[in-house]
């Protein structure tokens, strides 16, 4: 007879082994193994982890052309910014995981979405596994939520939650949070690997059966990833991350995974005393506190999805009091900073070897786009030479290892946005400038190399 047995699984990547290990051979995570019950092949299929997959027992191969697809129905979340990140609204029957550090505003946002959607589409079920009804009510009061179709429940057992969903058949379900719910049919405390996996599977099955969209809140670990098995992210349809500094008012939502849309869009919000408010023009905010004619500050045009976002790169280069100088980068990859320093040294003759270098993206944003490299070089050189950069100039362009400035995608969108924000000059790759020709109201300065760019940027 086959028996259930205990195995160990890595909470970071889901790697399974029969004995406990201190370090995961798959992902290298330390102390990440947890004991979980391995269900034998005979165990009732309802208890098994692969529940979220469609029933395959009777499926026959079907020609692709014979498969009918119902028109994808999207619901508006009531927030333009959230809809944008989701790829144009919430798809019915999708499971959306939203992660973020404590206090960032996950519960606030989802309560606001619940309120708006309940007014538009009918009943919404908000399942609070962490807070009491009166705590949720206090928050609801704060954001002015009073819709009679917004139903609250404090329930932590996943099967009972699904039962309620089936009885109500609401337009939307919010489960706050996956770490707080449990399945009484299996062992383990709420938040443990086996419980998270099981609850997500159960939920996934119901979501697909009832065709109701579900938002699932997930806590994040110290490293910033959603706590629980990586498999959780594989199972759900959409993974959103809520980012921003809890000390600052601005919050960004980005999609890490989206089965129904792009993953490069971001949504911007501001936390006010009445909850989260959409920020349709984030560039204006990120540039709002920019000092005029400052040394080491350069505005760059980046692109997130279809939207241009302007941000300010700030550099500070100071003589190092120690033998080994420090390099610190916030909002930008440290290896990218080191690379740009090496290029500036070799190609523009700026020697940073005795200086500390600090770089920051104002507003707490993070950028990974290579288009910021030219701006980063100008900002570093400006601080190094103690020369101002003209505050009405912005830039974009990738810098190659030979010091050449390379083109980036969709320059027209970036320039259009620059004009809208009141910039007068743009330093950009020479080839792109040639292609664009004359742009009324904007002086285009095409540069071929990084040293040419520094000459143009720092002469004023
Ligand atoms: P919360 O939504 O509970 O965060 P999470 O669920 O991600 O842990 O709370 C977010 C923070 O925002 C909290 O510290 C209080 C603050 N806040 C406001 O500033 N304005 C508001 O209208 C509300 C409801 C909360
Ligand atoms: Mg919360």
XYZ file of C-alpha atoms and ligand atoms in Angstrom:
486
model
C 0.000 0.000 0.000
C 1.288 3.465 -0.800
C 1.491 5.714 2.211
C 1.744 9.457 2.609
C 5.198 10.527 3.750
C 6.916 13.705 4.789
C 9.289 15.458 2.465
C 11.133 18.783 2.579
C 10.539 21.609 0.130
C 12.401 24.880 -0.374
C 10.135 27.804 0.436
C 11.904 29.968 -2.149
C 11.840 27.798 -5.256
C 9.812 24.695 -4.384
C 12.743 22.236 -4.732
C 11.845 18.965 -2.994
C 14.084 16.477 -1.214
C 13.635 13.573 1.189
C 15.982 15.001 3.847
C 16.399 18.421 5.385
C 19.161 20.626 4.015
C 20.598 23.908 5.223
C 21.091 25.314 1.758
C 18.957 24.762 -1.293
C 21.015 23.237 -4.147
C 18.581 24.732 -6.666
C 18.323 28.402 -5.702
C 21.056 28.721 -3.065
C 18.646 29.968 -0.373
C 19.711 29.356 3.226
C 17.486 27.750 5.837
C 14.585 27.669 3.425
C 13.465 24.030 3.777
C 10.152 23.220 5.384
C 8.553 19.880 6.090
C 5.481 19.179 3.974
C 3.310 16.150 3.519
C 3.820 14.372 0.248
C 0.522 12.889 -0.798
C 0.680 9.481 -2.394
C -0.757 8.828 -5.815
C -3.761 7.137 -4.220
C -4.688 10.061 -2.073
C -7.881 11.775 -3.054
C -7.090 14.032 -5.964
C -8.845 16.894 -4.191
C -6.008 17.071 -1.699
C -3.266 17.182 -4.248
C -1.218 20.214 -5.088
C -1.858 20.241 -8.814
C -5.490 21.134 -8.316
C -5.303 24.351 -10.205
C -4.691 22.509 -13.430
C -7.720 21.723 -15.582
C -9.112 18.218 -15.186
C -7.100 16.093 -17.570
C -8.643 12.688 -16.921
C -11.053 12.786 -19.855
C -9.413 15.248 -22.160
C -8.821 14.293 -25.768
C -6.590 16.143 -28.216
C -8.636 18.820 -30.009
C -7.713 20.645 -33.205
C -6.773 24.224 -32.393
C -9.220 25.539 -34.965
C -12.151 23.830 -33.183
C -11.579 25.578 -29.879
C -13.992 28.404 -29.201
C -12.928 31.231 -26.974
C -15.483 33.372 -25.246
C -14.719 37.049 -25.683
C -12.415 38.083 -22.881
C -14.504 40.085 -20.484
C -12.779 42.773 -18.492
C -14.122 44.657 -15.515
C -12.894 48.090 -14.558
C -11.364 48.261 -11.100
C -12.456 51.894 -10.815
C -8.834 53.027 -10.843
C -7.336 53.958 -14.212
C -3.844 53.246 -12.939
C -4.660 49.748 -11.702
C -6.528 48.927 -14.919
C -3.493 50.030 -16.904
C -1.182 47.649 -15.007
C -3.648 44.793 -15.440
C -3.652 45.346 -19.199
C -6.992 47.151 -19.467
C -9.043 45.874 -16.535
C -9.693 42.750 -14.509
C -10.298 39.581 -16.519
C -13.199 37.507 -15.177
C -12.053 34.303 -13.531
C -8.496 35.453 -12.923
C -6.536 35.038 -9.718
C -4.470 38.146 -9.027
C -1.761 38.053 -6.385
C -0.707 41.421 -5.013
C 2.404 41.632 -2.841
C 4.004 44.428 -0.887
C 5.595 45.266 2.439
C 3.419 45.960 5.493
C 1.806 49.379 5.565
C 2.307 50.052 1.868
C -1.458 50.185 1.275
C -2.551 46.788 -0.065
C -5.656 46.564 2.122
C -6.495 50.225 1.452
C -6.280 49.820 -2.319
C -8.311 46.623 -2.385
C -10.991 48.071 -0.149
C -11.256 51.058 -2.492
C -11.463 48.753 -5.509
C -14.125 46.668 -3.704
C -16.187 49.746 -2.941
C -16.068 51.054 -6.509
C -16.730 47.704 -8.114
C -19.624 46.941 -5.767
C -21.324 50.144 -6.894
C -20.853 49.286 -10.525
C -21.142 45.505 -10.790
C -23.026 44.384 -7.680
C -21.928 42.430 -4.635
C -18.254 42.206 -3.708
C -16.968 39.894 -0.974
C -14.029 41.177 1.094
C -12.552 38.387 3.206
C -10.419 39.700 6.016
C -8.187 37.066 7.558
C -6.053 39.488 9.529
C -8.242 42.286 10.786
C -11.558 42.338 12.622
C -14.704 43.718 11.012
C -14.480 46.911 13.063
C -10.869 47.489 11.949
C -11.925 47.161 8.321
C -14.886 49.439 8.999
C -12.588 52.129 10.397
C -10.516 51.991 7.229
C -13.681 52.020 5.119
C -14.845 55.148 6.919
C -11.538 56.808 6.209
C -11.758 56.199 2.497
C -15.467 57.008 2.440
C -16.663 53.512 1.540
C -20.320 52.938 2.334
C -21.657 50.797 -0.486
C -24.395 48.417 0.707
C -23.195 45.838 -1.821
C -19.769 45.617 -0.203
C -19.888 42.552 2.033
C -17.252 41.885 4.683
C -16.444 38.622 6.375
C -13.808 37.468 8.816
C -13.084 33.909 7.768
C -9.848 31.971 7.561
C -10.849 28.486 6.466
C -10.434 28.328 2.703
C -13.208 25.813 1.999
C -15.722 27.889 3.931
C -14.577 30.985 2.051
C -15.171 29.199 -1.246
C -18.563 28.027 0.001
C -19.553 31.632 0.700
C -18.318 32.664 -2.718
C -20.427 29.969 -4.353
C -23.535 30.992 -2.432
C -23.135 34.700 -3.137
C -21.557 34.538 -6.590
C -20.143 38.065 -6.206
C -18.619 40.245 -8.912
C -15.259 40.252 -7.101
C -13.605 38.522 -4.154
C -10.708 39.898 -2.106
C -8.786 37.550 0.189
C -6.577 39.457 2.616
C -4.200 37.553 2.921
C -2.982 34.163 1.603
C -0.734 33.834 4.672
C -3.734 34.094 7.010
C -5.956 31.410 5.485
C -5.724 27.652 6.014
C -7.283 24.396 4.902
C -8.511 22.302 7.817
C -8.056 19.158 5.725
C -4.273 19.288 5.825
C -1.668 19.765 8.522
C 0.472 22.839 9.093
C -0.119 26.290 10.510
C -1.460 29.171 8.366
C 1.344 30.685 6.327
C 3.338 27.451 6.136
C 4.467 26.209 2.784
C 1.984 23.364 2.559
C -0.956 25.549 3.636
C -0.162 28.346 1.188
C 0.187 25.864 -1.624
C -3.011 24.058 -0.749
C -5.104 27.206 -0.215
C -3.963 28.653 -3.515
C -4.830 25.424 -5.324
C -8.285 25.277 -3.785
C -8.922 28.909 -4.595
C -7.687 28.532 -8.140
C -10.072 25.667 -8.738
C -13.063 27.673 -7.506
C -12.048 30.786 -9.360
C -12.017 28.925 -12.649
C -15.236 27.088 -11.862
C -17.231 30.154 -10.817
C -15.525 32.534 -13.234
C -15.122 35.198 -10.570
C -12.034 37.420 -10.310
C -10.109 37.170 -7.039
C -7.503 39.471 -5.535
C -5.143 37.694 -3.188
C -2.917 39.683 -0.845
C 0.553 38.260 -0.235
C 3.128 39.406 2.304
C 6.687 39.897 1.182
C 9.890 38.560 2.688
C 12.871 40.615 3.759
C 14.314 40.215 0.269
C 11.188 41.743 -1.282
C 9.712 38.580 -2.848
C 6.232 37.343 -2.001
C 6.510 35.061 1.042
C 5.738 31.430 0.361
C 6.720 29.065 -2.378
C 7.759 30.502 -5.707
C 5.199 28.060 -7.006
C 2.514 30.428 -5.726
C 3.572 32.909 -8.384
C 3.503 30.185 -11.033
C -0.017 29.147 -10.099
C -1.789 32.499 -10.190
C -2.643 34.420 -13.370
C -1.268 37.817 -12.415
C 1.411 38.868 -9.925
C 1.488 42.530 -8.946
C 4.015 44.214 -6.696
C 3.150 47.279 -4.690
C 6.290 49.334 -4.153
C 7.356 52.610 -2.647
C 8.758 53.911 0.539
C 6.333 53.791 3.465
C 7.754 57.202 4.461
C 6.877 58.726 1.109
C 3.456 59.367 -0.289
C 4.017 57.829 -3.705
C 3.363 54.207 -4.514
C 4.021 52.261 -7.704
C 2.297 49.074 -8.791
C 4.008 46.930 -11.372
C 3.138 43.571 -12.885
C 5.712 40.830 -12.461
C 3.601 38.364 -14.405
C 0.407 38.826 -16.397
C -1.295 36.118 -18.409
C -3.675 38.692 -19.879
C -1.491 41.683 -20.638
C 1.966 43.241 -20.719
C 4.250 43.283 -17.694
C 6.041 46.541 -18.337
C 3.272 48.966 -17.428
C 3.308 50.701 -14.059
C 0.581 52.424 -12.092
C 1.298 55.396 -9.844
C -0.642 56.336 -6.723
C -0.428 58.856 -3.973
C -1.380 57.942 -0.397
C -3.573 60.684 1.028
C -5.732 60.811 4.133
C -8.658 59.583 2.047
C -6.854 56.558 0.676
C -4.916 56.021 -2.539
C -5.419 58.494 -5.366
C -4.393 57.838 -8.985
C -1.466 59.815 -10.355
C -2.030 59.932 -14.120
C 1.065 62.046 -14.824
C 3.856 60.616 -12.668
C 6.681 62.544 -14.378
C 5.346 65.826 -12.999
C 5.583 64.464 -9.477
C 8.998 62.904 -9.807
C 10.378 66.157 -11.118
C 8.447 68.464 -8.804
C 11.153 68.938 -6.183
C 14.027 69.131 -8.642
C 16.484 71.872 -7.749
C 17.090 74.458 -10.455
C 20.635 74.608 -11.815
C 22.004 71.986 -9.465
C 25.293 70.181 -9.838
C 24.986 66.423 -10.425
C 21.290 66.412 -11.305
C 20.176 65.243 -14.742
C 16.675 64.482 -16.019
C 16.311 61.319 -18.081
C 13.413 60.106 -20.206
C 12.587 56.469 -19.552
C 9.778 54.371 -20.910
C 7.614 52.010 -18.881
C 5.291 50.091 -21.108
C 3.594 52.608 -23.332
C 4.170 55.481 -20.943
C 7.162 57.827 -20.823
C 8.364 58.560 -17.301
C 10.813 61.344 -16.619
C 13.002 61.110 -13.582
C 15.932 62.848 -12.039
C 19.279 61.141 -11.509
C 21.340 62.686 -8.728
C 25.042 62.030 -8.266
C 27.415 63.084 -5.565
C 31.139 62.648 -6.100
C 33.321 63.565 -3.149
C 36.913 62.921 -2.200
C 37.171 59.697 -0.251
C 38.652 59.835 3.241
C 39.479 56.123 3.033
C 41.807 54.025 0.920
C 39.009 52.143 -0.787
C 36.350 54.565 -2.057
C 32.654 53.795 -1.663
C 30.134 53.356 -4.469
C 26.461 53.461 -3.550
C 23.517 53.295 -5.938
C 19.868 53.578 -5.009
C 17.201 53.000 -7.638
C 19.783 51.871 -10.157
C 21.861 48.715 -10.512
C 25.282 49.033 -8.836
C 26.994 47.105 -11.633
C 25.588 49.602 -14.135
C 27.089 52.449 -12.097
C 30.482 50.709 -11.967
C 30.388 50.156 -15.715
C 29.615 53.824 -16.410
C 32.448 54.905 -14.089
C 34.841 52.655 -16.007
C 33.659 54.069 -19.349
C 34.010 57.667 -18.112
C 37.513 56.887 -16.913
C 38.673 55.231 -20.104
C 36.823 57.314 -22.698
C 36.434 60.735 -21.095
C 39.503 60.838 -18.857
C 37.573 61.345 -15.608
C 39.317 59.446 -12.811
C 37.050 58.499 -9.939
C 39.516 56.166 -8.203
C 40.007 58.489 -5.221
C 36.389 59.584 -4.894
C 33.295 58.247 -3.157
C 30.380 58.063 -5.600
C 26.719 58.115 -4.573
C 23.851 57.896 -7.065
C 20.151 58.203 -6.368
C 16.944 58.276 -8.405
C 14.811 60.992 -6.843
C 11.339 59.914 -5.704
C 12.319 56.374 -4.730
C 11.860 54.918 -8.211
C 13.842 52.017 -9.684
C 14.993 51.944 -13.287
C 16.505 49.117 -15.266
C 16.246 50.585 -18.748
C 19.598 51.109 -20.542
C 18.244 54.464 -21.818
C 19.266 56.078 -18.512
C 22.977 55.427 -19.069
C 23.745 58.629 -20.935
C 21.977 60.662 -18.230
C 23.872 58.777 -15.551
C 27.216 59.632 -17.212
C 26.285 63.321 -17.500
C 25.142 63.445 -13.893
C 28.368 61.801 -12.668
C 30.553 64.085 -14.767
C 28.625 67.150 -13.604
C 29.295 66.350 -9.968
C 32.881 65.351 -10.667
C 33.633 68.629 -12.450
C 31.363 70.630 -10.183
C 29.599 72.094 -13.199
C 25.869 72.673 -13.472
C 23.675 70.933 -16.000
C 21.046 73.093 -17.685
C 17.761 72.344 -15.923
C 15.760 72.625 -19.153
C 17.710 69.819 -20.817
C 16.790 66.168 -20.683
C 18.474 63.154 -22.183
C 18.172 59.511 -23.144
C 20.530 56.993 -24.757
C 22.410 53.802 -24.089
C 26.176 53.948 -23.637
C 28.254 51.130 -25.150
C 31.578 49.830 -23.824
C 33.498 51.774 -26.468
C 31.941 54.991 -25.191
C 29.535 55.217 -28.108
C 25.977 56.468 -27.599
C 23.362 54.052 -28.932
C 19.742 54.500 -29.911
C 16.807 53.418 -27.756
C 13.209 52.522 -28.563
C 10.410 55.007 -29.260
C 12.305 58.326 -29.135
C 9.262 60.255 -30.451
C 7.184 59.449 -27.365
C 9.989 60.608 -25.079
C 10.427 63.889 -26.935
C 6.696 64.576 -27.012
C 6.541 64.101 -23.247
C 9.626 66.323 -22.803
C 7.871 69.130 -24.669
C 4.785 68.688 -22.555
C 6.872 69.012 -19.397
C 8.481 72.238 -20.603
C 11.954 71.051 -21.619
C 13.731 72.950 -24.365
C 16.783 70.832 -25.182
C 17.359 67.124 -25.591
C 20.700 65.337 -25.762
C 20.182 62.100 -27.643
C 21.958 59.562 -29.880
C 23.151 61.189 -33.139
C 21.462 58.609 -35.334
C 18.106 59.144 -33.683
C 18.471 62.938 -33.981
C 19.109 62.536 -37.721
C 16.051 60.341 -38.165
C 13.826 62.764 -36.314
C 15.061 65.842 -38.184
C 13.566 69.112 -36.986
C 11.221 69.093 -34.005
C 9.496 72.442 -33.446
C 9.975 73.776 -29.922
C 12.745 71.354 -29.043
C 16.458 71.699 -29.749
C 17.820 68.226 -30.531
C 21.512 67.703 -29.848
C 22.686 64.452 -31.396
C 25.871 62.982 -29.902
C 27.969 60.046 -31.035
C 30.186 59.504 -28.031
C 29.897 60.009 -24.324
C 32.651 62.666 -24.271
C 30.777 64.635 -26.932
C 27.675 64.439 -24.734
C 29.582 65.787 -21.746
C 30.854 68.738 -23.792
C 27.324 69.647 -24.864
C 25.739 69.089 -21.455
C 28.283 70.860 -19.274
C 29.182 73.889 -21.418
C 26.247 75.945 -20.157
P -2.770 49.314 4.851
O -3.639 49.493 3.675
O -3.317 48.613 6.024
O -1.422 48.594 4.370
P -1.140 47.040 4.106
O -2.445 46.343 3.981
O -0.332 47.033 2.839
O -0.334 46.557 5.247
O -2.277 50.752 5.401
C -1.456 51.589 4.734
C -0.968 52.776 5.497
O -1.537 53.917 4.917
C -1.276 52.823 6.963
O -0.055 53.048 7.658
C -2.165 54.029 7.154
C -2.036 54.794 5.880
N -3.304 55.351 5.372
C -3.351 56.645 4.912
O -2.363 57.380 4.929
N -4.545 57.144 4.408
C -5.658 56.388 4.369
O -6.706 56.870 3.911
C -5.612 55.034 4.859
C -6.811 54.161 4.815
C -4.416 54.544 5.340
Mg -3.306 44.808 5.208
